[in-house]
């Protein structure tokens, strides 16, 4: 391997040995950049890679909140401003009990490349808290969000850093966070957050955008194989916002999502999650806070597989859309054995590096990486920022057309980047290279800091 590249990876492995998710993404991304680094010896003198793997800054803060019974609780909040070379830091907030600095940093690093791929002026950031929203009342969520924003508001802004939702943070949480920001700042700077409700500056299609974008990207992949999406079967994981969007768009195009999963297991619905009743039920399951997919099997009389994952079910397409490291080598082996042709990552880093390599090396399996596939979400967030700064609201058709165009461009850029460096049809390396190039150019142009 290129000596500079392997030195940077080695340093990250040693320095961040206690941050496994962060090391995992750095290793995956940097390894695929080898042909680019070989071609650009000037990057080493400017220590471009060493700077890219170090966040520009990262905050840790205390978040205290009062439960309904009057007791006080303390959580930790984080915001990582990973890379601002091409625009204000942009990325979601994740509220989940096992969130830690490694997870926030891996997400921030991925976000930097993803945001670059959108072609829009957004840098990479991520944040969150080790707060468990499960079972919390609405008033508790509101107090938590208010306290969280009290700690964060000085460090964000429409031209500084623009948080959004991620797991555990949806339109309700964004509403409470924005309310507190507005109260503290005394200005209507709604470009400070995205994923807002329509009544105060949200964008049409933002709730659907990640799922819709993933399906638009998938259509490009299928087209390359002279196939169409109609009649395809899809295995999804999770039952959150992203999976909901995939179900909706897939159903509209005549395909069907046949599996959903949760921490309790997975369901198999041979007729597909295709009717409005079933698709809307996903929203109900999420807002119930029960975090169980078994409820779907009871409601619609389909099979439930406790404690199992849907990897190995016979489908045309797998779309892991739940969380990081959901698919391990043993699952990847089952996926290949089941004859799945398309492995389309959706959640951020849903595949271990070992499993990803196995899938990419398997004959007849086409692999697409999450940082390209799920980029429609943040791209639509950037469109929301554009609407906020114009003080305008675009129509559903306008936003959807731009989203589709962006996804087509991300696909085409990835194909082109891999080909340019002699890697053939490699969507994974292509996305890493295309995402890298824009950030690299901006960092080289702006001098060393
Ligand atoms: O992972 C992601 O891209 C997100 N959670 C969305 C980020 C955003 O700023 O919309």
Short mmCIF file of C-alpha atoms and ligand atoms in Angstrom, two decimals:
data_model
loop_
_atom_site.label_atom_id
_atom_site.label_comp_id
_atom_site.label_asym_id
_atom_site.label_seq_id
_atom_site.Cartn_x
_atom_site.Cartn_y
_atom_site.Cartn_z
CA UNK A 1 0.00 0.00 0.00
CA UNK A 2 1.01 3.63 -0.53
CA UNK A 3 3.35 4.53 2.35
CA UNK A 4 1.67 7.81 3.30
CA UNK A 5 -1.77 6.21 3.29
CA UNK A 6 -0.71 3.29 5.43
CA UNK A 7 1.06 5.61 7.89
CA UNK A 8 -2.10 7.71 8.38
CA UNK A 9 -4.29 4.62 8.81
CA UNK A 10 -1.76 3.16 11.26
CA UNK A 11 -1.70 6.37 13.31
CA UNK A 12 -5.50 6.49 13.51
CA UNK A 13 -5.60 2.83 14.60
CA UNK A 14 -3.12 3.47 17.40
CA UNK A 15 -4.40 6.85 18.51
CA UNK A 16 -8.08 5.91 18.44
CA UNK A 17 -7.86 2.27 19.46
CA UNK A 18 -10.80 2.86 21.80
CA UNK A 19 -12.99 4.25 18.98
CA UNK A 20 -13.66 1.16 16.83
CA UNK A 21 -16.42 2.59 14.62
CA UNK A 22 -14.29 5.60 13.76
CA UNK A 23 -11.26 3.44 12.94
CA UNK A 24 -13.49 1.20 10.80
CA UNK A 25 -14.76 4.00 8.57
CA UNK A 26 -11.32 5.63 8.24
CA UNK A 27 -9.81 2.33 7.16
CA UNK A 28 -12.59 1.62 4.66
CA UNK A 29 -12.55 5.06 3.07
CA UNK A 30 -8.81 5.72 2.99
CA UNK A 31 -7.98 2.27 1.60
CA UNK A 32 -10.15 2.93 -1.43
CA UNK A 33 -8.39 6.26 -2.06
CA UNK A 34 -5.06 4.62 -2.83
CA UNK A 35 -4.97 5.28 -6.60
CA UNK A 36 -5.78 8.96 -5.96
CA UNK A 37 -3.09 9.37 -3.32
CA UNK A 38 -0.56 7.68 -5.64
CA UNK A 39 -1.36 10.28 -8.28
CA UNK A 40 -1.11 13.26 -5.94
CA UNK A 41 2.18 13.21 -4.01
CA UNK A 42 1.57 16.87 -3.06
CA UNK A 43 -1.10 15.71 -0.58
CA UNK A 44 1.55 14.21 1.68
CA UNK A 45 3.54 17.43 2.08
CA UNK A 46 0.35 19.27 3.06
CA UNK A 47 -0.61 16.31 5.30
CA UNK A 48 -4.02 16.35 3.67
CA UNK A 49 -5.06 12.90 4.93
CA UNK A 50 -3.82 13.52 8.46
CA UNK A 51 -5.93 16.68 8.56
CA UNK A 52 -8.96 14.96 7.03
CA UNK A 53 -9.14 12.30 9.73
CA UNK A 54 -9.03 14.87 12.54
CA UNK A 55 -12.27 16.77 13.25
CA UNK A 56 -11.88 20.55 13.08
CA UNK A 57 -13.42 20.59 16.56
CA UNK A 58 -15.72 18.56 18.77
CA UNK A 59 -17.75 19.66 21.78
CA UNK A 60 -18.86 17.59 24.76
CA UNK A 61 -21.49 19.06 27.01
CA UNK A 62 -23.73 18.29 29.97
CA UNK A 63 -27.48 18.05 29.39
CA UNK A 64 -29.65 18.08 32.54
CA UNK A 65 -33.39 17.56 32.35
CA UNK A 66 -36.26 16.96 34.71
CA UNK A 67 -38.43 13.83 34.48
CA UNK A 68 -42.18 14.07 35.00
CA UNK A 69 -41.83 12.78 38.57
CA UNK A 70 -39.61 15.76 39.43
CA UNK A 71 -36.33 13.83 39.46
CA UNK A 72 -33.32 15.29 37.63
CA UNK A 73 -31.20 13.38 35.13
CA UNK A 74 -27.88 14.10 33.45
CA UNK A 75 -26.79 13.03 29.97
CA UNK A 76 -23.82 13.77 27.75
CA UNK A 77 -24.23 15.67 24.49
CA UNK A 78 -21.74 15.92 21.62
CA UNK A 79 -21.35 17.95 18.44
CA UNK A 80 -18.55 17.16 16.03
CA UNK A 81 -17.71 19.80 13.42
CA UNK A 82 -15.70 17.48 11.27
CA UNK A 83 -14.90 19.34 8.08
CA UNK A 84 -16.04 22.79 6.94
CA UNK A 85 -13.98 23.17 3.77
CA UNK A 86 -16.93 23.18 1.35
CA UNK A 87 -19.70 24.70 3.46
CA UNK A 88 -21.20 25.09 6.94
CA UNK A 89 -21.01 21.88 8.97
CA UNK A 90 -24.12 19.86 8.30
CA UNK A 91 -25.39 16.63 9.75
CA UNK A 92 -27.87 15.06 12.09
CA UNK A 93 -28.24 14.64 15.84
CA UNK A 94 -28.63 11.11 17.17
CA UNK A 95 -30.35 10.53 20.52
CA UNK A 96 -29.75 6.92 21.52
CA UNK A 97 -28.52 5.41 24.75
CA UNK A 98 -25.36 3.83 23.32
CA UNK A 99 -24.14 6.93 21.44
CA UNK A 100 -20.49 7.71 22.23
CA UNK A 101 -17.63 9.78 20.74
CA UNK A 102 -16.62 6.95 18.37
CA UNK A 103 -20.10 6.77 16.86
CA UNK A 104 -20.40 10.55 16.53
CA UNK A 105 -16.98 10.73 14.85
CA UNK A 106 -17.60 7.90 12.42
CA UNK A 107 -20.88 9.54 11.43
CA UNK A 108 -19.17 12.94 11.06
CA UNK A 109 -16.42 11.47 8.88
CA UNK A 110 -18.93 9.67 6.63
CA UNK A 111 -21.05 12.82 6.50
CA UNK A 112 -18.13 14.85 5.14
CA UNK A 113 -17.82 12.59 2.09
CA UNK A 114 -21.57 12.18 1.67
CA UNK A 115 -22.26 15.90 1.77
CA UNK A 116 -19.51 16.48 -0.76
CA UNK A 117 -21.12 13.93 -3.10
CA UNK A 118 -24.38 15.89 -3.12
CA UNK A 119 -22.56 18.65 -5.02
CA UNK A 120 -24.10 21.19 -2.62
CA UNK A 121 -22.21 23.59 -0.31
CA UNK A 122 -22.36 21.64 2.95
CA UNK A 123 -19.50 20.53 5.20
CA UNK A 124 -19.59 17.50 7.48
CA UNK A 125 -20.84 17.41 11.07
CA UNK A 126 -22.70 15.16 13.46
CA UNK A 127 -23.94 15.24 17.02
CA UNK A 128 -26.13 13.58 19.54
CA UNK A 129 -26.57 12.45 23.11
CA UNK A 130 -26.55 9.23 25.11
CA UNK A 131 -30.21 9.91 25.92
CA UNK A 132 -32.73 7.11 25.49
CA UNK A 133 -35.99 8.51 24.08
CA UNK A 134 -37.80 5.17 24.58
CA UNK A 135 -40.73 5.51 26.96
CA UNK A 136 -40.20 9.25 27.59
CA UNK A 137 -43.23 11.50 27.72
CA UNK A 138 -43.68 14.39 25.34
CA UNK A 139 -42.93 16.86 28.15
CA UNK A 140 -39.72 15.02 29.01
CA UNK A 141 -38.60 15.09 25.38
CA UNK A 142 -39.34 18.82 25.24
CA UNK A 143 -37.33 19.58 28.38
CA UNK A 144 -34.44 17.45 27.14
CA UNK A 145 -34.38 19.22 23.76
CA UNK A 146 -34.55 22.65 25.41
CA UNK A 147 -31.65 21.83 27.68
CA UNK A 148 -29.68 20.37 24.77
CA UNK A 149 -30.11 23.57 22.77
CA UNK A 150 -29.14 25.75 25.75
CA UNK A 151 -25.76 24.02 25.65
CA UNK A 152 -25.38 24.13 21.87
CA UNK A 153 -26.87 27.35 20.55
CA UNK A 154 -23.70 29.46 20.78
CA UNK A 155 -21.82 27.13 18.44
CA UNK A 156 -24.31 26.72 15.58
CA UNK A 157 -26.01 29.00 13.04
CA UNK A 158 -27.25 29.05 9.43
CA UNK A 159 -23.73 29.85 8.17
CA UNK A 160 -21.84 27.96 10.88
CA UNK A 161 -23.29 24.55 11.62
CA UNK A 162 -26.75 23.25 10.75
CA UNK A 163 -27.91 20.18 12.72
CA UNK A 164 -30.85 17.98 11.66
CA UNK A 165 -32.46 14.72 12.71
CA UNK A 166 -31.04 11.23 12.88
CA UNK A 167 -32.10 8.26 15.01
CA UNK A 168 -34.25 9.42 17.93
CA UNK A 169 -34.56 12.92 16.48
CA UNK A 170 -37.52 13.59 14.20
CA UNK A 171 -39.80 16.51 13.42
CA UNK A 172 -41.03 16.73 17.02
CA UNK A 173 -37.52 17.04 18.48
CA UNK A 174 -36.44 19.50 15.77
CA UNK A 175 -39.48 21.62 16.67
CA UNK A 176 -38.51 21.80 20.34
CA UNK A 177 -34.85 22.42 19.49
CA UNK A 178 -35.76 25.23 17.11
CA UNK A 179 -38.19 26.81 19.58
CA UNK A 180 -35.44 27.00 22.17
CA UNK A 181 -32.90 28.38 19.67
CA UNK A 182 -35.34 31.12 18.61
CA UNK A 183 -36.08 32.00 22.21
CA UNK A 184 -32.39 32.22 23.14
CA UNK A 185 -31.28 34.16 20.04
CA UNK A 186 -34.35 36.34 19.62
CA UNK A 187 -34.20 35.97 15.82
CA UNK A 188 -36.06 33.89 13.27
CA UNK A 189 -32.97 32.18 11.85
CA UNK A 190 -34.70 29.02 10.77
CA UNK A 191 -31.83 27.97 8.49
CA UNK A 192 -30.06 26.82 11.69
CA UNK A 193 -31.81 23.44 11.66
CA UNK A 194 -33.34 21.25 8.98
CA UNK A 195 -36.10 18.69 9.10
CA UNK A 196 -38.42 21.36 10.43
CA UNK A 197 -42.22 21.25 10.24
CA UNK A 198 -43.74 22.83 7.14
CA UNK A 199 -45.37 25.63 9.14
CA UNK A 200 -42.03 27.21 10.16
CA UNK A 201 -39.67 26.61 7.25
CA UNK A 202 -39.48 22.87 6.64
CA UNK A 203 -39.10 21.55 3.12
CA UNK A 204 -41.63 19.50 1.27
CA UNK A 205 -40.37 15.91 0.73
CA UNK A 206 -37.72 16.15 3.51
CA UNK A 207 -39.38 13.37 5.58
CA UNK A 208 -39.45 11.09 2.52
CA UNK A 209 -36.14 12.23 1.01
CA UNK A 210 -33.70 9.63 2.36
CA UNK A 211 -35.93 6.71 1.37
CA UNK A 212 -36.97 8.22 -1.97
CA UNK A 213 -33.37 9.11 -2.79
CA UNK A 214 -32.26 5.55 -2.02
CA UNK A 215 -34.86 4.19 -4.45
CA UNK A 216 -33.85 6.72 -7.14
CA UNK A 217 -30.24 5.62 -6.73
CA UNK A 218 -31.33 1.97 -6.91
CA UNK A 219 -33.11 2.68 -10.19
CA UNK A 220 -29.79 3.83 -11.66
CA UNK A 221 -28.10 0.62 -10.54
CA UNK A 222 -30.89 -1.50 -12.03
CA UNK A 223 -30.77 0.44 -15.29
CA UNK A 224 -27.09 -0.41 -15.63
CA UNK A 225 -28.10 -4.11 -15.55
CA UNK A 226 -30.98 -3.51 -17.99
CA UNK A 227 -33.50 -4.21 -15.26
CA UNK A 228 -36.43 -2.26 -13.83
CA UNK A 229 -37.68 -1.91 -10.28
CA UNK A 230 -41.27 -3.12 -10.92
CA UNK A 231 -41.94 -6.54 -9.39
CA UNK A 232 -38.68 -6.62 -7.45
CA UNK A 233 -38.69 -7.85 -3.85
CA UNK A 234 -36.72 -5.92 -1.25
CA UNK A 235 -35.50 -6.88 2.23
CA UNK A 236 -35.28 -3.82 4.45
CA UNK A 237 -34.12 -3.57 8.04
CA UNK A 238 -35.45 -1.17 10.61
CA UNK A 239 -38.91 0.41 10.53
CA UNK A 240 -37.95 4.06 10.98
CA UNK A 241 -38.22 7.10 8.80
CA UNK A 242 -35.84 5.85 6.10
CA UNK A 243 -37.48 2.44 5.73
CA UNK A 244 -40.88 4.14 5.60
CA UNK A 245 -39.73 6.29 2.66
CA UNK A 246 -38.35 3.25 0.83
CA UNK A 247 -41.63 1.33 1.31
CA UNK A 248 -43.64 4.28 -0.01
CA UNK A 249 -41.57 4.89 -3.15
CA UNK A 250 -41.01 1.18 -3.87
CA UNK A 251 -44.77 0.55 -3.67
CA UNK A 252 -45.45 3.48 -5.98
CA UNK A 253 -43.06 1.96 -8.54
CA UNK A 254 -44.54 -1.54 -8.31
CA UNK A 255 -41.87 -3.16 -6.11
CA UNK A 256 -42.41 -4.52 -2.62
CA UNK A 257 -40.57 -4.41 0.67
CA UNK A 258 -41.12 -7.82 2.31
CA UNK A 259 -39.10 -7.55 5.54
CA UNK A 260 -38.81 -5.03 8.36
CA UNK A 261 -36.76 -5.42 11.50
CA UNK A 262 -36.43 -4.07 15.02
CA UNK A 263 -34.39 -4.83 18.12
CA UNK A 264 -36.89 -7.65 18.81
CA UNK A 265 -36.51 -9.52 15.47
CA UNK A 266 -37.88 -9.27 11.94
CA UNK A 267 -41.20 -9.72 10.11
CA UNK A 268 -41.75 -11.28 6.69
CA UNK A 269 -44.74 -9.99 4.74
CA UNK A 270 -44.92 -11.85 1.41
CA UNK A 271 -47.51 -9.39 0.04
CA UNK A 272 -45.18 -6.50 0.82
CA UNK A 273 -45.50 -3.32 2.86
CA UNK A 274 -47.39 -1.76 -0.01
CA UNK A 275 -50.81 -0.49 1.10
CA UNK A 276 -51.24 2.97 2.65
CA UNK A 277 -52.54 1.28 5.81
CA UNK A 278 -49.38 -0.79 6.22
CA UNK A 279 -47.05 2.07 5.29
CA UNK A 280 -48.75 4.44 7.73
CA UNK A 281 -48.56 1.81 10.43
CA UNK A 282 -44.75 2.22 10.40
CA UNK A 283 -45.26 5.80 11.58
CA UNK A 284 -47.55 4.58 14.33
CA UNK A 285 -45.03 1.98 15.47
CA UNK A 286 -42.36 4.65 15.66
CA UNK A 287 -44.43 7.21 17.53
CA UNK A 288 -45.61 4.57 20.03
CA UNK A 289 -42.04 4.50 21.40
CA UNK A 290 -42.35 0.72 21.92
CA UNK A 291 -39.51 0.01 19.47
CA UNK A 292 -40.99 -3.37 18.48
CA UNK A 293 -41.60 -4.72 14.99
CA UNK A 294 -43.65 -7.62 16.34
CA UNK A 295 -46.59 -5.20 16.52
CA UNK A 296 -46.71 -5.26 12.69
CA UNK A 297 -46.97 -9.06 12.60
CA UNK A 298 -49.82 -9.00 15.12
CA UNK A 299 -51.68 -6.27 13.27
CA UNK A 300 -51.36 -7.75 9.78
CA UNK A 301 -51.09 -11.48 10.58
CA UNK A 302 -47.65 -12.11 9.08
CA UNK A 303 -44.76 -14.17 10.39
CA UNK A 304 -42.44 -12.79 13.08
CA UNK A 305 -38.94 -14.15 13.68
CA UNK A 306 -37.85 -13.21 17.21
CA UNK A 307 -34.23 -12.13 17.70
CA UNK A 308 -33.37 -12.85 14.04
CA UNK A 309 -32.24 -10.59 11.19
CA UNK A 310 -33.77 -10.63 7.70
CA UNK A 311 -30.43 -11.42 6.01
CA UNK A 312 -30.80 -14.69 4.15
CA UNK A 313 -34.41 -14.19 3.06
CA UNK A 314 -34.79 -14.83 -0.71
CA UNK A 315 -35.23 -11.42 -2.32
CA UNK A 316 -33.85 -9.52 -5.31
CA UNK A 317 -32.50 -6.62 -3.30
CA UNK A 318 -31.20 -6.11 0.26
CA UNK A 319 -31.40 -2.61 1.68
CA UNK A 320 -29.99 -2.58 5.23
CA UNK A 321 -31.61 0.54 6.62
CA UNK A 322 -31.43 0.11 10.39
CA UNK A 323 -28.06 0.99 11.94
CA UNK A 324 -24.29 0.58 11.79
CA UNK A 325 -22.71 -2.88 11.68
CA UNK A 326 -26.04 -4.67 11.23
CA UNK A 327 -24.58 -7.01 8.60
CA UNK A 328 -21.65 -9.18 9.70
CA UNK A 329 -19.74 -11.75 7.66
CA UNK A 330 -22.11 -14.57 8.63
CA UNK A 331 -25.08 -12.50 7.37
CA UNK A 332 -23.25 -11.54 4.19
CA UNK A 333 -22.66 -15.23 3.49
CA UNK A 334 -26.38 -15.92 3.90
CA UNK A 335 -27.23 -13.02 1.58
CA UNK A 336 -24.99 -14.41 -1.17
CA UNK A 337 -26.34 -17.93 -0.62
CA UNK A 338 -29.92 -16.63 -0.99
CA UNK A 339 -28.98 -15.39 -4.48
CA UNK A 340 -29.46 -11.69 -3.76
CA UNK A 341 -28.11 -9.66 -6.67
CA UNK A 342 -28.25 -6.13 -5.27
CA UNK A 343 -26.82 -5.11 -1.92
CA UNK A 344 -27.75 -1.47 -1.48
CA UNK A 345 -26.55 -0.03 1.83
CA UNK A 346 -28.86 2.60 3.28
CA UNK A 347 -28.09 3.11 6.99
CA UNK A 348 -24.73 4.73 7.73
CA UNK A 349 -22.03 2.00 7.66
CA UNK A 350 -24.50 -0.91 8.00
CA UNK A 351 -21.84 -3.47 6.97
CA UNK A 352 -18.67 -4.51 8.79
CA UNK A 353 -15.55 -4.04 6.65
CA UNK A 354 -15.09 -7.80 6.50
CA UNK A 355 -18.65 -8.39 5.31
CA UNK A 356 -18.41 -5.53 2.81
CA UNK A 357 -15.26 -6.98 1.28
CA UNK A 358 -16.88 -10.42 1.07
CA UNK A 359 -19.94 -9.01 -0.72
CA UNK A 360 -17.85 -6.93 -3.12
CA UNK A 361 -15.71 -9.97 -3.97
CA UNK A 362 -18.77 -12.21 -4.54
CA UNK A 363 -19.53 -12.84 -8.20
CA UNK A 364 -22.84 -11.46 -9.38
CA UNK A 365 -23.45 -9.20 -6.37
CA UNK A 366 -23.60 -5.45 -6.95
CA UNK A 367 -22.79 -3.36 -3.89
CA UNK A 368 -23.73 0.30 -3.42
CA UNK A 369 -22.43 2.30 -0.45
CA UNK A 370 -24.59 4.16 2.07
CA UNK A 371 -22.80 7.49 1.75
CA UNK A 372 -24.11 7.68 -1.82
CA UNK A 373 -27.41 5.85 -1.41
CA UNK A 374 -28.66 7.80 1.62
CA UNK A 375 -27.33 11.21 0.53
CA UNK A 376 -30.78 12.30 -0.65
CA UNK A 377 -31.71 13.09 2.95
CA UNK A 378 -28.99 15.60 3.59
CA UNK A 379 -29.24 16.90 0.02
CA UNK A 380 -32.87 17.78 0.67
CA UNK A 381 -31.76 19.39 3.93
CA UNK A 382 -29.49 21.61 1.84
CA UNK A 383 -32.50 22.44 -0.34
CA UNK A 384 -34.36 23.33 2.87
CA UNK A 385 -31.50 25.70 3.79
CA UNK A 386 -31.73 27.27 0.33
CA UNK A 387 -35.48 27.83 0.74
CA UNK A 388 -34.93 29.34 4.20
CA UNK A 389 -32.31 31.79 2.95
CA UNK A 390 -34.55 32.76 0.03
CA UNK A 391 -37.57 33.03 2.37
CA UNK A 392 -39.44 30.88 -0.12
CA UNK A 393 -41.22 27.53 -0.12
CA UNK A 394 -40.75 25.26 -3.10
CA UNK A 395 -43.42 22.87 -4.37
CA UNK A 396 -43.29 19.14 -3.89
CA UNK A 397 -42.57 18.70 -7.60
CA UNK A 398 -39.66 21.15 -7.48
CA UNK A 399 -38.00 19.46 -4.53
CA UNK A 400 -38.62 15.94 -5.80
CA UNK A 401 -37.23 16.77 -9.26
CA UNK A 402 -34.06 18.20 -7.70
CA UNK A 403 -33.70 15.21 -5.41
CA UNK A 404 -33.96 12.82 -8.35
CA UNK A 405 -31.44 14.86 -10.33
CA UNK A 406 -29.00 14.89 -7.41
CA UNK A 407 -29.25 11.11 -6.95
CA UNK A 408 -28.67 10.51 -10.66
CA UNK A 409 -25.62 12.79 -10.54
CA UNK A 410 -24.18 11.07 -7.44
CA UNK A 411 -24.50 7.73 -9.21
CA UNK A 412 -22.91 9.01 -12.42
CA UNK A 413 -20.05 10.75 -10.57
CA UNK A 414 -19.29 7.58 -8.60
CA UNK A 415 -19.19 5.44 -11.75
CA UNK A 416 -16.97 7.97 -13.47
CA UNK A 417 -14.54 8.38 -10.55
CA UNK A 418 -13.93 4.62 -10.25
CA UNK A 419 -13.42 4.29 -13.99
CA UNK A 420 -11.01 7.23 -14.08
CA UNK A 421 -8.74 5.42 -11.63
CA UNK A 422 -8.97 2.05 -13.40
CA UNK A 423 -11.21 0.39 -10.80
CA UNK A 424 -13.98 -0.62 -13.20
CA UNK A 425 -17.62 -0.59 -12.09
CA UNK A 426 -17.01 -0.02 -8.38
CA UNK A 427 -19.70 2.11 -6.74
CA UNK A 428 -18.08 1.89 -3.30
CA UNK A 429 -14.63 3.17 -4.24
CA UNK A 430 -16.19 5.57 -6.75
CA UNK A 431 -18.27 7.29 -4.06
CA UNK A 432 -15.28 7.58 -1.74
CA UNK A 433 -13.10 9.03 -4.48
CA UNK A 434 -15.71 11.46 -5.83
CA UNK A 435 -16.60 12.64 -2.31
CA UNK A 436 -12.94 12.99 -1.38
CA UNK A 437 -11.92 14.97 -4.44
CA UNK A 438 -14.09 18.00 -3.83
CA UNK A 439 -13.12 18.29 -0.15
CA UNK A 440 -9.45 17.73 -1.04
CA UNK A 441 -9.48 20.47 -3.69
CA UNK A 442 -11.10 22.92 -1.24
CA UNK A 443 -8.64 22.09 1.54
CA UNK A 444 -5.62 22.38 -0.75
CA UNK A 445 -6.90 25.76 -2.00
CA UNK A 446 -7.53 27.16 1.48
CA UNK A 447 -4.05 26.53 2.94
CA UNK A 448 -2.94 24.37 5.81
CA UNK A 449 -4.77 24.63 9.12
O1 LIG B 1 -27.09 10.71 8.08
C1 LIG B 1 -27.61 11.72 7.56
O2 LIG B 1 -27.26 12.12 6.44
C2 LIG B 1 -28.63 12.43 8.32
N1 LIG B 1 -28.95 12.03 9.43
C3 LIG B 1 -29.28 13.66 7.74
C4 LIG B 1 -28.44 14.87 7.96
C5 LIG B 1 -29.07 16.17 7.55
O3 LIG B 1 -28.42 17.18 7.81
O4 LIG B 1 -30.15 16.18 7.00
#
